Coordinates of C-alpha atoms in Angstrom, one line a residue:
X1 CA 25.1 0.9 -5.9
X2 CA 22.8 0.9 -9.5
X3 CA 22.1 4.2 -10.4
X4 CA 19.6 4.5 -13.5
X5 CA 17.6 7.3 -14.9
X6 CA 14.3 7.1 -14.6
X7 CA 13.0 6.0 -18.5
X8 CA 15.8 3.0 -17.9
X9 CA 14.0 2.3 -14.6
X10 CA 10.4 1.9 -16.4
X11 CA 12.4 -0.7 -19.2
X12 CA 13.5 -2.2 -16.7
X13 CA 11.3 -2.5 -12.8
X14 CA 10.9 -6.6 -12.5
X15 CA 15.2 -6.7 -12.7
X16 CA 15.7 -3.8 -10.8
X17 CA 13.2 -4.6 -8.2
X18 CA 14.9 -8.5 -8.0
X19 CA 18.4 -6.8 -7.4
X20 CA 16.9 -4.7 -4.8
X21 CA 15.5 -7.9 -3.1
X22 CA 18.8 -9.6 -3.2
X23 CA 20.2 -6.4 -1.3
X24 CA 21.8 -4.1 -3.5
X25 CA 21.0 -0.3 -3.5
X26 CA 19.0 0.7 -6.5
X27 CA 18.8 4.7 -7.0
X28 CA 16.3 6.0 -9.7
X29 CA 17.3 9.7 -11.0
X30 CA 15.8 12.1 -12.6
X31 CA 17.5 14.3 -14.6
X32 CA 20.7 13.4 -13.2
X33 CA 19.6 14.0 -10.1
X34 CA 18.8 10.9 -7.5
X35 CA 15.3 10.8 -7.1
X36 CA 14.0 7.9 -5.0
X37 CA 15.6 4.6 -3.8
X38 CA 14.3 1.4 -4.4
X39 CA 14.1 -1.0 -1.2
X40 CA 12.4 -4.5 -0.9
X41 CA 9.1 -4.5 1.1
X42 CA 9.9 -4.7 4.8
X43 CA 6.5 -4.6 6.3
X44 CA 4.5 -7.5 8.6
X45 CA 2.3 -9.5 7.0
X46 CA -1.3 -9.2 8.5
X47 CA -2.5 -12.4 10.6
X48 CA -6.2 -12.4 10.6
X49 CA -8.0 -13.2 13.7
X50 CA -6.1 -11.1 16.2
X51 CA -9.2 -9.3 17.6
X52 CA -10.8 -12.2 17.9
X53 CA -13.3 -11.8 20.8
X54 CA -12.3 -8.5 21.5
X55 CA -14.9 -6.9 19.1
X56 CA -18.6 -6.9 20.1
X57 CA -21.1 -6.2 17.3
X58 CA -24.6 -5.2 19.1
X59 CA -27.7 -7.2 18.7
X60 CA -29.3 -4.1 17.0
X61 CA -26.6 -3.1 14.6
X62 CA -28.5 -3.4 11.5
X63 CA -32.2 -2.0 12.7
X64 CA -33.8 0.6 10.6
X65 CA -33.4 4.0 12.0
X66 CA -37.0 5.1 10.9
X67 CA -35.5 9.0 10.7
X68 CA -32.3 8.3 9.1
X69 CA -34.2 5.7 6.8
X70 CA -36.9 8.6 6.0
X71 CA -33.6 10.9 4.8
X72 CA -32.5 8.6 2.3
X73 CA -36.0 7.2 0.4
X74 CA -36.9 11.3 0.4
X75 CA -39.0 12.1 3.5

């Protein structure tokens, strides 16, 4: 396990970040005192297209609402 203070953390993210990636346990303190833990990313990446055809958009989505349109030119 690294343990660094926090002002060591700031010199030195990019190599703390890469041992972090490579799987050791990285523990930012402040004042002594464990603060937060720095862990590599582990979300899924988004794949576009996956409500393909699921999502209608109606023929009148972008007409003028007279009254609304009225409200924002001042009327």
């Amino acid at each position: 396990m690294i343990r660094v203070n926090m002002h060591e953390a700031k010199s030195n993210l990019s190599s703390l970040a890469e041992k972090a990636r490579a799987g050791e346990q990285v523990v930012i303190a402040r004042a002594g005192e464990p603060w937060v833990e720095l862990v590599p990313y582990a979300g899924a990446r988004r794949q576009p297209g996956g409500y393909e055809g699921r999502i209608v958009i109606g023929p009148d989505f972008d007409a003028v609402d007279i009254e609304i349109a009225d409200l924002f030119e001042g009327g």
